Short mmCIF file of C-alpha atoms and ligand atoms in Angstrom, two decimals:
data_model
loop_
_atom_site.label_atom_id
_atom_site.label_comp_id
_atom_site.label_asym_id
_atom_site.label_seq_id
_atom_site.Cartn_x
_atom_site.Cartn_y
_atom_site.Cartn_z
CA UNK J 1 3.47 -6.96 10.36
CA UNK J 2 1.87 -3.96 9.35
CA UNK J 3 2.95 -1.63 6.35
CA UNK J 4 4.02 0.87 8.24
CA UNK J 5 6.11 -0.80 10.40
CA UNK J 6 8.70 -0.83 7.23
CA UNK J 7 8.86 2.53 7.37
CA UNK J 8 10.09 5.74 9.79
CA UNK J 9 7.21 8.37 9.39
CA UNK J 10 7.71 12.26 9.02
CA UNK J 11 5.95 15.05 7.45
CA UNK J 12 7.78 17.67 5.31
CA UNK J 13 6.28 20.70 3.19
CA UNK J 14 7.27 21.67 -0.30
CA UNK J 15 6.46 24.38 -2.73
CA UNK J 16 4.51 24.15 -5.55
CA UNK J 17 3.42 26.27 -8.70
CA UNK J 18 -0.70 26.01 -8.49
CA UNK J 19 -2.88 27.73 -10.97
CA UNK J 20 -6.16 28.48 -8.73
CA UNK J 21 -9.01 26.97 -10.83
CA UNK J 22 -10.75 30.02 -10.36
CA UNK J 23 -8.89 33.35 -10.87
CA UNK J 24 -5.90 31.63 -12.71
CA UNK J 25 -3.94 33.38 -10.76
CA UNK J 26 -0.52 31.25 -10.65
CA UNK J 27 1.42 31.28 -7.08
CA UNK J 28 3.67 29.09 -5.45
CA UNK J 29 1.93 27.06 -2.24
CA UNK J 30 3.58 24.91 0.54
CA UNK J 31 2.20 21.73 0.21
CA UNK J 32 2.23 19.15 3.27
CA UNK J 33 3.53 15.60 2.30
CA UNK J 34 3.65 12.34 5.35
CA UNK J 35 7.30 10.83 4.12
CA UNK J 36 7.24 7.40 4.40
CA UNK J 37 11.07 6.10 4.80
CA UNK J 38 12.03 2.86 4.57
CA UNK J 39 13.63 1.67 7.77
CA UNK J 40 17.67 -0.06 7.14
CA UNK J 41 16.44 -3.07 8.62
CA UNK J 42 13.46 -4.77 10.70
CA UNK J 43 13.90 -5.46 13.89
CA UNK J 44 13.67 -8.66 16.03
CA UNK J 45 12.20 -12.18 14.88
CA UNK J 46 10.71 -11.79 11.39
CA UNK J 47 8.72 -13.97 9.28
CA UNK J 48 10.04 -14.76 6.02
CA UNK J 49 6.85 -13.34 4.05
CA UNK J 50 7.32 -10.26 5.96
CA UNK J 51 11.11 -10.74 5.25
CA UNK J 52 10.56 -10.70 1.30
CA UNK J 53 7.70 -8.19 1.64
CA UNK J 54 10.37 -5.61 3.28
CA UNK J 55 12.69 -6.13 0.85
CA UNK J 56 10.51 -4.99 -1.86
CA UNK J 57 9.47 -2.51 -0.22
CA UNK J 58 10.47 1.57 -1.05
CA UNK J 59 10.55 5.01 0.63
CA UNK J 60 7.42 6.81 -1.08
CA UNK J 61 5.73 10.63 -0.06
CA UNK J 62 2.34 10.98 0.07
CA UNK J 63 0.31 13.61 -0.60
CA UNK J 64 -1.70 15.57 2.86
CA UNK J 65 -3.66 18.49 1.39
CA UNK J 66 -5.83 18.05 -1.35
CA UNK J 67 -7.19 21.98 -1.59
CA UNK J 68 -5.63 24.83 -1.12
CA UNK J 69 -6.87 28.12 -0.51
CA UNK J 70 -6.03 30.91 -3.48
CA UNK J 71 -3.47 33.03 -2.48
CA UNK J 72 -5.07 35.85 -4.54
CA UNK J 73 -7.30 38.56 -1.73
CA UNK J 74 -9.62 39.23 -4.84
CA UNK J 75 -10.70 35.23 -4.88
CA UNK J 76 -9.55 33.94 -1.53
CA UNK J 77 -11.64 30.13 -2.68
CA UNK J 78 -10.57 27.04 -2.20
CA UNK J 79 -9.58 24.08 -5.28
CA UNK J 80 -8.23 21.66 -5.56
CA UNK J 81 -4.41 20.41 -6.23
CA UNK J 82 -4.43 18.52 -9.77
CA UNK J 83 -2.02 17.88 -11.96
CA UNK J 84 0.29 16.85 -9.28
CA UNK J 85 0.43 12.99 -7.92
CA UNK J 86 -0.32 11.94 -4.62
CA UNK J 87 1.79 9.30 -4.00
CA UNK J 88 5.92 10.15 -4.91
CA UNK J 89 8.48 7.24 -4.54
CA UNK J 90 11.60 8.91 -3.43
ZN1 ZN G 1 -8.29 32.43 -7.05
#
């Protein structure tokens, strides 16, 4: 059984305040996240090993965006999202 079989996947966007590394302007950006929400129960015949893994599994979000484009019209450079975790447990 794959880890992904334990979760329902969806995508969400969350606003985040980020500062451009080039011009230092702070703006709010919509960042995409992949949401893996743990299923209520596993269906069908499940081996003991998978049942234990499932019991330990937790819902989490994975950040999809690594770069954003600066909103400052005089800059418009892409910069890396820093200071934000790429995995967040729910
Ligand atoms: Zn900028």
